[in-house]
JSON list of N, CA and C in Angstrom, two decimals:
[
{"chain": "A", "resi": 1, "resn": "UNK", "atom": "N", "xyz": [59.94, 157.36, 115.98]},
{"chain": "A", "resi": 1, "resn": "UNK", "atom": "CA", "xyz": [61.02, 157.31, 115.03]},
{"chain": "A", "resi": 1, "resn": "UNK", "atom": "C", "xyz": [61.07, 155.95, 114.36]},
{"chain": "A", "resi": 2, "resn": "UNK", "atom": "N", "xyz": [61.35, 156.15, 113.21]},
{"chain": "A", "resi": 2, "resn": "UNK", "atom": "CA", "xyz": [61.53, 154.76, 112.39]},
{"chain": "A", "resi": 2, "resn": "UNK", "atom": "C", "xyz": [62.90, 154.14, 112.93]},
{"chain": "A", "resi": 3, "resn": "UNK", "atom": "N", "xyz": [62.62, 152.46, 112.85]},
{"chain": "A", "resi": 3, "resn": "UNK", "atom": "CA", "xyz": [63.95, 151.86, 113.53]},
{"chain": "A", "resi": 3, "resn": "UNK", "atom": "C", "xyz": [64.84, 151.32, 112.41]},
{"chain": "A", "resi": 4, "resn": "UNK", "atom": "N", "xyz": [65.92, 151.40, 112.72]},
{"chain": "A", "resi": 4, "resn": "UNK", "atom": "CA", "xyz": [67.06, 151.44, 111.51]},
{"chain": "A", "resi": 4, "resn": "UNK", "atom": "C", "xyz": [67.26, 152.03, 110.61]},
{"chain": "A", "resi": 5, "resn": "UNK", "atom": "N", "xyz": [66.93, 153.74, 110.95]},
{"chain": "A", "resi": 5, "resn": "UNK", "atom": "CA", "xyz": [67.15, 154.80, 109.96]},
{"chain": "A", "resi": 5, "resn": "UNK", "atom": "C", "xyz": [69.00, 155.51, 110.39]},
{"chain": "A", "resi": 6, "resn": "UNK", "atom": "N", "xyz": [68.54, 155.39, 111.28]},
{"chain": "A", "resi": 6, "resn": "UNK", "atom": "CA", "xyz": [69.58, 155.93, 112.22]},
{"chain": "A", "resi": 6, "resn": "UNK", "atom": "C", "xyz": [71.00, 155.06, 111.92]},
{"chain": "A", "resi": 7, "resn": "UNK", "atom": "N", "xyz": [72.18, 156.08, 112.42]},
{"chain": "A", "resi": 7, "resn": "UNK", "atom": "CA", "xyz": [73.69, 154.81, 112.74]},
{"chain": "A", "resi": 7, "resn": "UNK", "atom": "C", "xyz": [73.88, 154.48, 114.16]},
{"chain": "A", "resi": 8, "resn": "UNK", "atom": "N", "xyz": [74.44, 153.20, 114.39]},
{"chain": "A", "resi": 8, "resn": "UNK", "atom": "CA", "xyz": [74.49, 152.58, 115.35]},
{"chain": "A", "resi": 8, "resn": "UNK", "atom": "C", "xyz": [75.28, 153.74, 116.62]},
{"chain": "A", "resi": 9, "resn": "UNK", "atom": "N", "xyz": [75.80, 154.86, 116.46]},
{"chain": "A", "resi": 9, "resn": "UNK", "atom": "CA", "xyz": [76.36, 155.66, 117.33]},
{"chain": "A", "resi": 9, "resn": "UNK", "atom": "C", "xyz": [75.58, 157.06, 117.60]},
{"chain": "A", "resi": 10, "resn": "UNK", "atom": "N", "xyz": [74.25, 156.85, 116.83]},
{"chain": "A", "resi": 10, "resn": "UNK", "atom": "CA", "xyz": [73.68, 158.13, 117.05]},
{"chain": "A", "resi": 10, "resn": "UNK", "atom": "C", "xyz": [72.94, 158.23, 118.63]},
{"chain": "A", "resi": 11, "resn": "UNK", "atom": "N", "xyz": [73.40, 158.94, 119.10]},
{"chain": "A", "resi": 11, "resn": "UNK", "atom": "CA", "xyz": [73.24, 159.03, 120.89]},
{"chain": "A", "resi": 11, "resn": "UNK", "atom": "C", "xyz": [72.61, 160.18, 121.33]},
{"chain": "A", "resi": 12, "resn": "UNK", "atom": "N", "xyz": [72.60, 160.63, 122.96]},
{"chain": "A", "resi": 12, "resn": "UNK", "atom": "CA", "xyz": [72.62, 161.95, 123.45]},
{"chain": "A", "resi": 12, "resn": "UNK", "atom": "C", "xyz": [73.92, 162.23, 123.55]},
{"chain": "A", "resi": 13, "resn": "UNK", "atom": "N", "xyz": [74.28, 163.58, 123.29]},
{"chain": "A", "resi": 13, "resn": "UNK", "atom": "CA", "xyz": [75.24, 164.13, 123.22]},
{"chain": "A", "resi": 13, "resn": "UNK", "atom": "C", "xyz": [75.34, 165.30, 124.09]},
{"chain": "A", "resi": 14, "resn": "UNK", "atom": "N", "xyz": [75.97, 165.96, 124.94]},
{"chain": "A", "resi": 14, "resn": "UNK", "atom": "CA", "xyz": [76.07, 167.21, 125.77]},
{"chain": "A", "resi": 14, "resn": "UNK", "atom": "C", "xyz": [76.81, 168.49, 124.65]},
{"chain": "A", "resi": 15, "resn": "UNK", "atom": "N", "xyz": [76.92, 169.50, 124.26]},
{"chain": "A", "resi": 15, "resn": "UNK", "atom": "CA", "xyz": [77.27, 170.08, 123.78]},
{"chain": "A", "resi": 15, "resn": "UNK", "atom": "C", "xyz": [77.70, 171.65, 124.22]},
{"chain": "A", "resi": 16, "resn": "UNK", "atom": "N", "xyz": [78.81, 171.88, 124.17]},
{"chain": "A", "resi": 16, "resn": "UNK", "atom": "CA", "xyz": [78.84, 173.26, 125.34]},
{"chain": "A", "resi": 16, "resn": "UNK", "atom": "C", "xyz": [79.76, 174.30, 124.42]},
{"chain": "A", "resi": 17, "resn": "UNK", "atom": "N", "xyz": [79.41, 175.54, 124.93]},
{"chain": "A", "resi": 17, "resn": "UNK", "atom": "CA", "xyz": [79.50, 176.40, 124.02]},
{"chain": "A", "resi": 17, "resn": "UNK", "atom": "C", "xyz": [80.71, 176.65, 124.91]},
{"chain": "A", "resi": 18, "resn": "UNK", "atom": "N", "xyz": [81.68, 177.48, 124.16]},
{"chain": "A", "resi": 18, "resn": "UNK", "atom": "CA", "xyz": [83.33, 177.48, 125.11]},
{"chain": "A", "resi": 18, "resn": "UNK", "atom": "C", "xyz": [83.16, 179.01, 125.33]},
{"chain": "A", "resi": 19, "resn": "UNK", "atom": "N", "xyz": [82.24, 180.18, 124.69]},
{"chain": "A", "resi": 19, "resn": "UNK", "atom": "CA", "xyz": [82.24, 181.25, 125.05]},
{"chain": "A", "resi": 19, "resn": "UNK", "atom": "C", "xyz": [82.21, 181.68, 125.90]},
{"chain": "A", "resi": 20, "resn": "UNK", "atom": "N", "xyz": [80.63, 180.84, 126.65]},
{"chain": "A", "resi": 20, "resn": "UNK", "atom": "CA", "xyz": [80.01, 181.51, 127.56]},
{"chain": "A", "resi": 20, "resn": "UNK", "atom": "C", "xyz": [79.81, 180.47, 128.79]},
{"chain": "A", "resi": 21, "resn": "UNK", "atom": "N", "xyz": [79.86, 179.15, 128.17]},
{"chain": "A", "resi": 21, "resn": "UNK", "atom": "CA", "xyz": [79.70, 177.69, 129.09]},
{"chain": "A", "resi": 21, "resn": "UNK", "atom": "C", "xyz": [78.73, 177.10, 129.29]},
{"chain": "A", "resi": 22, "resn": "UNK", "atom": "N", "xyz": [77.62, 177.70, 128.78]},
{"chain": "A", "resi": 22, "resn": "UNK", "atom": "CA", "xyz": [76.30, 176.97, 128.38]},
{"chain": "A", "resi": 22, "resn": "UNK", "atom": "C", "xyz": [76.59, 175.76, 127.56]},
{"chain": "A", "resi": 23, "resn": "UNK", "atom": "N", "xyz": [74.96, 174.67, 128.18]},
{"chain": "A", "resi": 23, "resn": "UNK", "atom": "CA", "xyz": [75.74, 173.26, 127.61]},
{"chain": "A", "resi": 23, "resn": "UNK", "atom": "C", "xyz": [74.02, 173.15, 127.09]},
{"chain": "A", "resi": 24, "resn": "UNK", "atom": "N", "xyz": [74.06, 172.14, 126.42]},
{"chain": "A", "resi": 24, "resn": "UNK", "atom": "CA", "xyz": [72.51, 171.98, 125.86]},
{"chain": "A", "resi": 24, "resn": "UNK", "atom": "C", "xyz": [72.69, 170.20, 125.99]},
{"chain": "A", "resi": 25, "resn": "UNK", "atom": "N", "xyz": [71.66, 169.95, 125.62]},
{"chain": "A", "resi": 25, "resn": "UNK", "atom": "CA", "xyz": [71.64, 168.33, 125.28]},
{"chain": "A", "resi": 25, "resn": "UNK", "atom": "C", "xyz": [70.95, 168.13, 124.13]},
{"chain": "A", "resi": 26, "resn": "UNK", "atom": "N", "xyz": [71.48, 167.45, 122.99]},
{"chain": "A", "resi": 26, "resn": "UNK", "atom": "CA", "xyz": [70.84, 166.67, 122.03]},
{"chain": "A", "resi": 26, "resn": "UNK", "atom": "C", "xyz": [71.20, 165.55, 121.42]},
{"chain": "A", "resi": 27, "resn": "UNK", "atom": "N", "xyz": [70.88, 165.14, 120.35]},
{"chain": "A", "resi": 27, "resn": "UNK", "atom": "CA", "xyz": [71.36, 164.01, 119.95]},
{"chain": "A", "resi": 27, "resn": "UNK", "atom": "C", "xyz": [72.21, 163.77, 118.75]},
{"chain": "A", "resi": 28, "resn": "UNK", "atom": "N", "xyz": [73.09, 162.88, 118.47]},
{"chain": "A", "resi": 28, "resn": "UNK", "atom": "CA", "xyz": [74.40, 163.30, 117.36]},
{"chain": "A", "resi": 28, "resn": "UNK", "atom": "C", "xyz": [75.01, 162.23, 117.11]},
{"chain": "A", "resi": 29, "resn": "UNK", "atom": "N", "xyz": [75.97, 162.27, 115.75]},
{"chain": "A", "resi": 29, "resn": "UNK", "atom": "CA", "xyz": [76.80, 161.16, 116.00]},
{"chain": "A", "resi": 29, "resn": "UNK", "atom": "C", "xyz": [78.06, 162.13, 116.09]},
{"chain": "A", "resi": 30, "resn": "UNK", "atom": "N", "xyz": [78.43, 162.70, 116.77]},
{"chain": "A", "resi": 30, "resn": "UNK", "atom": "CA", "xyz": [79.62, 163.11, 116.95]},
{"chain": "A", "resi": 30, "resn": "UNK", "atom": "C", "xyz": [80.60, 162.76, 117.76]},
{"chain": "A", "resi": 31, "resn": "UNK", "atom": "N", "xyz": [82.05, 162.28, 117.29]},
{"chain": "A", "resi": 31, "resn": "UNK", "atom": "CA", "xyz": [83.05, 161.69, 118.16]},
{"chain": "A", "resi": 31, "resn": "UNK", "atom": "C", "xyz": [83.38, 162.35, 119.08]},
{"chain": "A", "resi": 32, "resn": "UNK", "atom": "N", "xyz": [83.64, 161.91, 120.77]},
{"chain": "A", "resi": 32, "resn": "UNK", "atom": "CA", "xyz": [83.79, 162.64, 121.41]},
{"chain": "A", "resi": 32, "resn": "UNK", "atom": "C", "xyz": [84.82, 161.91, 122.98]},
{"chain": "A", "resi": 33, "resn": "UNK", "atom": "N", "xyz": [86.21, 162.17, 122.87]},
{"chain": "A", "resi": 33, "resn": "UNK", "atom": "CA", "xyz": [87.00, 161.18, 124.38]},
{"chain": "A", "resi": 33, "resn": "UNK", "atom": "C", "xyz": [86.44, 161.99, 125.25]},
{"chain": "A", "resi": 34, "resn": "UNK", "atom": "N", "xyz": [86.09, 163.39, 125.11]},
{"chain": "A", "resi": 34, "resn": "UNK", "atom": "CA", "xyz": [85.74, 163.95, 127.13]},
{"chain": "A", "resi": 34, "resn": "UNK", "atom": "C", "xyz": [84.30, 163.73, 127.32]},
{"chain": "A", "resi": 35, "resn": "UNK", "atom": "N", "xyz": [83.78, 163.40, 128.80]},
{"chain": "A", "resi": 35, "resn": "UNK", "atom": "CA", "xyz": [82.35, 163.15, 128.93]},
{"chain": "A", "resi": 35, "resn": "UNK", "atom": "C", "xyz": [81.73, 164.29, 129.92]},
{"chain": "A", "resi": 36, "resn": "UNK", "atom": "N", "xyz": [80.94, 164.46, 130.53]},
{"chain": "A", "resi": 36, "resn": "UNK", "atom": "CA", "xyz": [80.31, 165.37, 131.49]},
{"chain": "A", "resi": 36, "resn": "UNK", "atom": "C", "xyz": [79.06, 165.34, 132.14]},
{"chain": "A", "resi": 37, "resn": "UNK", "atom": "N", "xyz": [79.24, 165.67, 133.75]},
{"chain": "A", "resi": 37, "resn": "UNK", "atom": "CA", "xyz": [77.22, 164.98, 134.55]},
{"chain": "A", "resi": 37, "resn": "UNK", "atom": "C", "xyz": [76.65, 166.34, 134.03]},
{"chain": "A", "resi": 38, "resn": "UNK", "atom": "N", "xyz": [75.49, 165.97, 133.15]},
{"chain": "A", "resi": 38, "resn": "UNK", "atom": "CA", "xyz": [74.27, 166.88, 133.18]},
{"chain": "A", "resi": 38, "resn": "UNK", "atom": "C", "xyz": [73.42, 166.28, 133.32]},
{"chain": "A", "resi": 39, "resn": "UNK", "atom": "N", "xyz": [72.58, 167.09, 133.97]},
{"chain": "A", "resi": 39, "resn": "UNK", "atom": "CA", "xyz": [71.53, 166.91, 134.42]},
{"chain": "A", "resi": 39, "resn": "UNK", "atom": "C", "xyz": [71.76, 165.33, 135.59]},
{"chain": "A", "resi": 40, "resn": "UNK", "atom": "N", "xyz": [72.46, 165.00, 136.39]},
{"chain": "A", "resi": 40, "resn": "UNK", "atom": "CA", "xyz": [72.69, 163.71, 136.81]},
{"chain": "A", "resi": 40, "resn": "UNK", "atom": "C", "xyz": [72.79, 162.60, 135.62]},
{"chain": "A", "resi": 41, "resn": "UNK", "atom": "N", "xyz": [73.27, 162.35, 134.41]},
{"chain": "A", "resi": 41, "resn": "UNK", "atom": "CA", "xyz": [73.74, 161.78, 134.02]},
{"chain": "A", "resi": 41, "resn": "UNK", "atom": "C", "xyz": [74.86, 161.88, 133.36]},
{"chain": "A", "resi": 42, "resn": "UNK", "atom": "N", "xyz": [76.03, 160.83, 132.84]},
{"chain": "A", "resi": 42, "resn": "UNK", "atom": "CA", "xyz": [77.03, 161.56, 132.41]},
{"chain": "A", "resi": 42, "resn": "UNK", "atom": "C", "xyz": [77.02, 160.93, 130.73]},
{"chain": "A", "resi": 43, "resn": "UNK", "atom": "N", "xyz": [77.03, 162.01, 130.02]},
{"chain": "A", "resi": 43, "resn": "UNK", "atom": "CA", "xyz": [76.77, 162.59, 128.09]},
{"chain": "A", "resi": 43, "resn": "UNK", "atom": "C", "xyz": [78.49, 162.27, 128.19]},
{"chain": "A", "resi": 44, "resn": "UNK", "atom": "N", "xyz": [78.88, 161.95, 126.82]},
{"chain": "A", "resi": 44, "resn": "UNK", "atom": "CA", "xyz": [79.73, 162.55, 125.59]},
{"chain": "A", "resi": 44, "resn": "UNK", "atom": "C", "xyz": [79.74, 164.24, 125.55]},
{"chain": "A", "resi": 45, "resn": "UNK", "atom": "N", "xyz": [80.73, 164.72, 125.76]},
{"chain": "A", "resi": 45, "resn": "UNK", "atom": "CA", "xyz": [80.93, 166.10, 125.38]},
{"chain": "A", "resi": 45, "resn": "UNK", "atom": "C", "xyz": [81.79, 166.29, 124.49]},
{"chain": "A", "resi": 46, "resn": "UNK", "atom": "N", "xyz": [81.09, 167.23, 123.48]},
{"chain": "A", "resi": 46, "resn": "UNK", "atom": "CA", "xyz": [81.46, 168.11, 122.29]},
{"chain": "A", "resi": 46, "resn": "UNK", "atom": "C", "xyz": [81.63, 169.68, 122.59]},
{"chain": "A", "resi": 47, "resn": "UNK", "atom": "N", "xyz": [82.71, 170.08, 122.40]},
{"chain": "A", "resi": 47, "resn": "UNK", "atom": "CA", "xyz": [82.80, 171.29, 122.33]},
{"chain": "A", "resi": 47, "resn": "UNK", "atom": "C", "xyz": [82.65, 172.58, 121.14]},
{"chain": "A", "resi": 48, "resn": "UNK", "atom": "N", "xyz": [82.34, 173.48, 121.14]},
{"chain": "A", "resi": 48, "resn": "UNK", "atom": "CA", "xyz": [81.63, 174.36, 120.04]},
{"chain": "A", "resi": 48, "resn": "UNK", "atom": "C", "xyz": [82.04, 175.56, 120.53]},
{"chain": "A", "resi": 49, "resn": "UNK", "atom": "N", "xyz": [82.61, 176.64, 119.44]},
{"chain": "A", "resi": 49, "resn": "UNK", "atom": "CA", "xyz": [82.93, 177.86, 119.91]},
{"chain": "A", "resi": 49, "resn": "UNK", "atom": "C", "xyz": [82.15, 178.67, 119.80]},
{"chain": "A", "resi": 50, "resn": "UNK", "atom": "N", "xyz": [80.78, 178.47, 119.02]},
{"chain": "A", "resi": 50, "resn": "UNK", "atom": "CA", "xyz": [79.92, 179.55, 119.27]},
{"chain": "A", "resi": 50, "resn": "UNK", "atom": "C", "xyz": [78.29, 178.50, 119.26]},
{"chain": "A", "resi": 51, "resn": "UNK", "atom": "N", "xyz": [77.39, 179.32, 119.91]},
{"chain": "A", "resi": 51, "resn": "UNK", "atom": "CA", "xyz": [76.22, 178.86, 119.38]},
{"chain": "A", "resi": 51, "resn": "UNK", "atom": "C", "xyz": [74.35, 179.93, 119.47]},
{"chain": "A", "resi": 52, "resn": "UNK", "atom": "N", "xyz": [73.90, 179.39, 119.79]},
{"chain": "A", "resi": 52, "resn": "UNK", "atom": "CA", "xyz": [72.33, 180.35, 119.89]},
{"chain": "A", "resi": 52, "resn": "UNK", "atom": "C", "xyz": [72.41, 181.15, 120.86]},
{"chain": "A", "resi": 53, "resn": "UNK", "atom": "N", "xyz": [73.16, 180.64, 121.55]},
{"chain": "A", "resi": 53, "resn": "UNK", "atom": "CA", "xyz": [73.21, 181.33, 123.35]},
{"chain": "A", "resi": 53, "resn": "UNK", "atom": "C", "xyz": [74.31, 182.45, 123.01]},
{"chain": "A", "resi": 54, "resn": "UNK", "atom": "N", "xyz": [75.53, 182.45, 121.99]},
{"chain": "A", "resi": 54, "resn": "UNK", "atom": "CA", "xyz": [76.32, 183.59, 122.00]},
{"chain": "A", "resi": 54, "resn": "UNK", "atom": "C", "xyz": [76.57, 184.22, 120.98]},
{"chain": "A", "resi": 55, "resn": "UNK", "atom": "N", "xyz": [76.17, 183.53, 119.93]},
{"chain": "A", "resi": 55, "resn": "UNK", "atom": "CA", "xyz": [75.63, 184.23, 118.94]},
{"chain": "A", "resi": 55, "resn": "UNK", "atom": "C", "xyz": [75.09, 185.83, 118.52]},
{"chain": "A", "resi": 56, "resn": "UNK", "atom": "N", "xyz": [75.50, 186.74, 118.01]},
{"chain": "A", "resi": 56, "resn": "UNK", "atom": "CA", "xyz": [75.39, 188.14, 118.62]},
{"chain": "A", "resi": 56, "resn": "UNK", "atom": "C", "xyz": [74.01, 188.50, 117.23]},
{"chain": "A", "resi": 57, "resn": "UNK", "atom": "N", "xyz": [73.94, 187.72, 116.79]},
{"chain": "A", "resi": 57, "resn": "UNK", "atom": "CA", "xyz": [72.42, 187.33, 115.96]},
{"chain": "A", "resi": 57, "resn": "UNK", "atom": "C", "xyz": [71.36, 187.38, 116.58]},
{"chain": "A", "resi": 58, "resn": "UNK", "atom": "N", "xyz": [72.04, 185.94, 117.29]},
{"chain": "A", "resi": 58, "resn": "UNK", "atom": "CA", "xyz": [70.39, 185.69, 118.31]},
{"chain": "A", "resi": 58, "resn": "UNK", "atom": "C", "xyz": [70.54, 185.96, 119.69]},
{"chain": "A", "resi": 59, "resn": "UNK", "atom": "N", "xyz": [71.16, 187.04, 120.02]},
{"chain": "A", "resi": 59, "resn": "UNK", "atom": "CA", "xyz": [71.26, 187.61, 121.11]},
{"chain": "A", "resi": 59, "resn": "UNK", "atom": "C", "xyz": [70.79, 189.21, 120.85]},
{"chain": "A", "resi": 60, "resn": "UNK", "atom": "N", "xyz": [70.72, 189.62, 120.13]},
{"chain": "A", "resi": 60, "resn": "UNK", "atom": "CA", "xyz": [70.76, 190.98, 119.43]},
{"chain": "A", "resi": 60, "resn": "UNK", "atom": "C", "xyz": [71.96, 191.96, 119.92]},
{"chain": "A", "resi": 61, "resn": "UNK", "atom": "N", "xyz": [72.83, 191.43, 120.49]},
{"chain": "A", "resi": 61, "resn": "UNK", "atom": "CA", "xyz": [73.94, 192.21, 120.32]},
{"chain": "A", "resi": 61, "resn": "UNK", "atom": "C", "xyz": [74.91, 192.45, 119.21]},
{"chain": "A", "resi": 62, "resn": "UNK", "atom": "N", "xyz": [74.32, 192.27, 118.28]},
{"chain": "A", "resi": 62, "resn": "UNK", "atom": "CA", "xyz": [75.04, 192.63, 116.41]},
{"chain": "A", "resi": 62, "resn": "UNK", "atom": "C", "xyz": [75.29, 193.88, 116.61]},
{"chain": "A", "resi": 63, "resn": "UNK", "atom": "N", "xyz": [76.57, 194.53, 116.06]},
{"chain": "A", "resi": 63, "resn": "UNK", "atom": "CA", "xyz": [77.07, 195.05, 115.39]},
{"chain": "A", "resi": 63, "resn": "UNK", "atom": "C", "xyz": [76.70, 195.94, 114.25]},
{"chain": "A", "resi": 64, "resn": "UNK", "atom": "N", "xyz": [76.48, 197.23, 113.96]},
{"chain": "A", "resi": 64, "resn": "UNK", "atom": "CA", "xyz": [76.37, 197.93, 113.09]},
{"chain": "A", "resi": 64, "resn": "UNK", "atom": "C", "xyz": [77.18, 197.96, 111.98]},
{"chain": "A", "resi": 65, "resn": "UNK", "atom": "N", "xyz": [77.72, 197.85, 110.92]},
{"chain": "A", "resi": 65, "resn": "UNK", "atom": "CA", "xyz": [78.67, 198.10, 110.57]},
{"chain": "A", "resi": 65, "resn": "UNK", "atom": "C", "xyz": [78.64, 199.54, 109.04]},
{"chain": "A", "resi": 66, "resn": "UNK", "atom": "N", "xyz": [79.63, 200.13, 109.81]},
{"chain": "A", "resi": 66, "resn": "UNK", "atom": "CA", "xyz": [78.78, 201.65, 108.86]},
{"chain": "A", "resi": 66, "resn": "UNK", "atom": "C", "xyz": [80.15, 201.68, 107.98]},
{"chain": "A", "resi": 67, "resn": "UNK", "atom": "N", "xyz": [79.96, 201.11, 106.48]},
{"chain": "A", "resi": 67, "resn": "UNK", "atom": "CA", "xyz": [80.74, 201.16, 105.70]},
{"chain": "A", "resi": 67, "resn": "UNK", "atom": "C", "xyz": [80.72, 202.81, 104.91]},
{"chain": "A", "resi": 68, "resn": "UNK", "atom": "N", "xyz": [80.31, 203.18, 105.28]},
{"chain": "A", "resi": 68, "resn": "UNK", "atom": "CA", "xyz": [80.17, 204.51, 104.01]},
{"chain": "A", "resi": 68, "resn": "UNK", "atom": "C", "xyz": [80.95, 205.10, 104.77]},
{"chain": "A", "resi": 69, "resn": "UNK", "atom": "N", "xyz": [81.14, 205.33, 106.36]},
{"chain": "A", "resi": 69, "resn": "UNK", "atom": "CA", "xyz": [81.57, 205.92, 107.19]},
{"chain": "A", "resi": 69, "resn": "UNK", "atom": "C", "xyz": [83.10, 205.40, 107.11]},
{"chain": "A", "resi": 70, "resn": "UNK", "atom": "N", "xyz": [83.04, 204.07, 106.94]},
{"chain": "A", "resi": 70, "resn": "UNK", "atom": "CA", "xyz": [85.17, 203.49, 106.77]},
{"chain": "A", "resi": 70, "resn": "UNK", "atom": "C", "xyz": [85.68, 203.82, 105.00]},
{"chain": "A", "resi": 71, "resn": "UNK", "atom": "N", "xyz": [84.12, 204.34, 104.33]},
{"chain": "A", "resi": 71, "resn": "UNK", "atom": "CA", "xyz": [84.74, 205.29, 102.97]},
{"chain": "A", "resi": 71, "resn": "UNK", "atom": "C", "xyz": [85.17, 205.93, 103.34]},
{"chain": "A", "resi": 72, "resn": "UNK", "atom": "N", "xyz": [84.36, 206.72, 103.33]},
{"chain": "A", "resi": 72, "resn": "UNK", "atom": "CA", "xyz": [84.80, 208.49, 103.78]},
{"chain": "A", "resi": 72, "resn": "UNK", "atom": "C", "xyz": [86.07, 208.47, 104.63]},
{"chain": "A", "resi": 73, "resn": "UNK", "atom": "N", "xyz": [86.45, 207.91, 105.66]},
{"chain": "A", "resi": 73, "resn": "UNK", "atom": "CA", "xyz": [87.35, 207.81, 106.69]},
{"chain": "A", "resi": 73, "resn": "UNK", "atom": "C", "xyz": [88.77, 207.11, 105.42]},
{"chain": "A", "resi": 74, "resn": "UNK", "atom": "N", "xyz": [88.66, 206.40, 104.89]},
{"chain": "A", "resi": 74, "resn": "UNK", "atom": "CA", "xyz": [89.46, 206.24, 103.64]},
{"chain": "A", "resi": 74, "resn": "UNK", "atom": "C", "xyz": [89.85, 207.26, 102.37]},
{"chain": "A", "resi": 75, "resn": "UNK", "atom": "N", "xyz": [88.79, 207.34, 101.78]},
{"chain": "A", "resi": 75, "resn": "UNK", "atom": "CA", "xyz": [89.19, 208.91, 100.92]},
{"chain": "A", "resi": 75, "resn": "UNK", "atom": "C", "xyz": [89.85, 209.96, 102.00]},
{"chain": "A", "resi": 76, "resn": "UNK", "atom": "N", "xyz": [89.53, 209.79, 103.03]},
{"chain": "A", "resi": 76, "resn": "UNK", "atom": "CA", "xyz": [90.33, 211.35, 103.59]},
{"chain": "A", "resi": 76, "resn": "UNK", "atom": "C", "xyz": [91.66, 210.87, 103.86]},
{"chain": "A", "resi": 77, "resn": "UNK", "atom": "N", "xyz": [91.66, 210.07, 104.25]},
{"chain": "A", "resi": 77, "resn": "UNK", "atom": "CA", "xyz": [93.38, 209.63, 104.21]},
{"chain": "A", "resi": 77, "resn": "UNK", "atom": "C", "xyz": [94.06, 209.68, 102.62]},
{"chain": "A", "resi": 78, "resn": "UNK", "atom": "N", "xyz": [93.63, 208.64, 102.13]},
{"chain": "A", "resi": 78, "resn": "UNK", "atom": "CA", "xyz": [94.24, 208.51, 100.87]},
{"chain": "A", "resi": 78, "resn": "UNK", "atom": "C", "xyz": [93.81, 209.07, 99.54]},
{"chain": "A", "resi": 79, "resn": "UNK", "atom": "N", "xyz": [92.55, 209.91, 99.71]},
{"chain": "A", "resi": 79, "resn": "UNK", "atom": "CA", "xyz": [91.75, 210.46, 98.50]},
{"chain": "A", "resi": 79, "resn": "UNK", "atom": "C", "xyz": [92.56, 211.19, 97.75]},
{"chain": "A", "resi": 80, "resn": "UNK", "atom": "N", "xyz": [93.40, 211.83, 98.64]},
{"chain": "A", "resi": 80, "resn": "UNK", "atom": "CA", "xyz": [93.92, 212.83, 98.37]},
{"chain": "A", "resi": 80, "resn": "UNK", "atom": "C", "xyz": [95.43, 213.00, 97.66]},
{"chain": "A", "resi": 81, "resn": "UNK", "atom": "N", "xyz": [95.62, 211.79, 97.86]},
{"chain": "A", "resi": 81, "resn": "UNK", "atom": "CA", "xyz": [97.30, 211.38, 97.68]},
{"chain": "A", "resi": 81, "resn": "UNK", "atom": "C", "xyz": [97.54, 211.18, 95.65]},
{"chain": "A", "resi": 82, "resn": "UNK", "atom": "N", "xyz": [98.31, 212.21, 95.51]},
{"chain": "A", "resi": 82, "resn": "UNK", "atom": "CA", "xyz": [98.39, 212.65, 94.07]},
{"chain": "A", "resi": 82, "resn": "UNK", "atom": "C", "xyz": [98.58, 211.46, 93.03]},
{"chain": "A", "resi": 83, "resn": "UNK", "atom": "N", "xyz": [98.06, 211.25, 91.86]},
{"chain": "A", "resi": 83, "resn": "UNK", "atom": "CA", "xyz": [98.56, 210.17, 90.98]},
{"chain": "A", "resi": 83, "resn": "UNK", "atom": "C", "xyz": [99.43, 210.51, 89.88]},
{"chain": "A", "resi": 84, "resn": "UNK", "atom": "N", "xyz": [100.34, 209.65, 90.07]},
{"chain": "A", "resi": 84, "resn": "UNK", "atom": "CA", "xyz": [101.99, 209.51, 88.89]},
{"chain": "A", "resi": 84, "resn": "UNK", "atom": "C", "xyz": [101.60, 209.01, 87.69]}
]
């Protein structure tokens, strides 16, 4: 790495996903008062509500979503309802 590209706070960082509680390690300048031992040392922790690990993308648990089907399920309710 080139020296003095970087800001003086760019560090390792612990990062943990609040879904599921998986934590990763990388590096960041992100502000952070709570800390945490991984791996036997103790990181800066950042918290994150989603990430790769719960992600239903990169998990392949996505969702179908069958819009023609919340048509139809719509016109039959309201298709029908007379106009003034």
């Amino acid at each position: 790495m080139k020296k003095g590209i970087h800001p003086d706070n760019y560090r390792p960082v612990v990062f943990k996903d609040m879904s599921n509680g998986d934590m990763f390690l990388s590096r960041s300048t992100c502000k952070s008062n709570d800390t945490v031992e991984f791996e036997g040392e103790t990181y800066p922790l950042v918290k994150i509500e989603i990430s790769s690990t719960s992600h239903p993308f990169y998990t392949g648990k996505s969702k179908l979503v069958d819009t023609a089907g919340r048509v139809d399920k719509f016109m039959s309710r309201y298709g029908k309802a007379s106009k003034k």
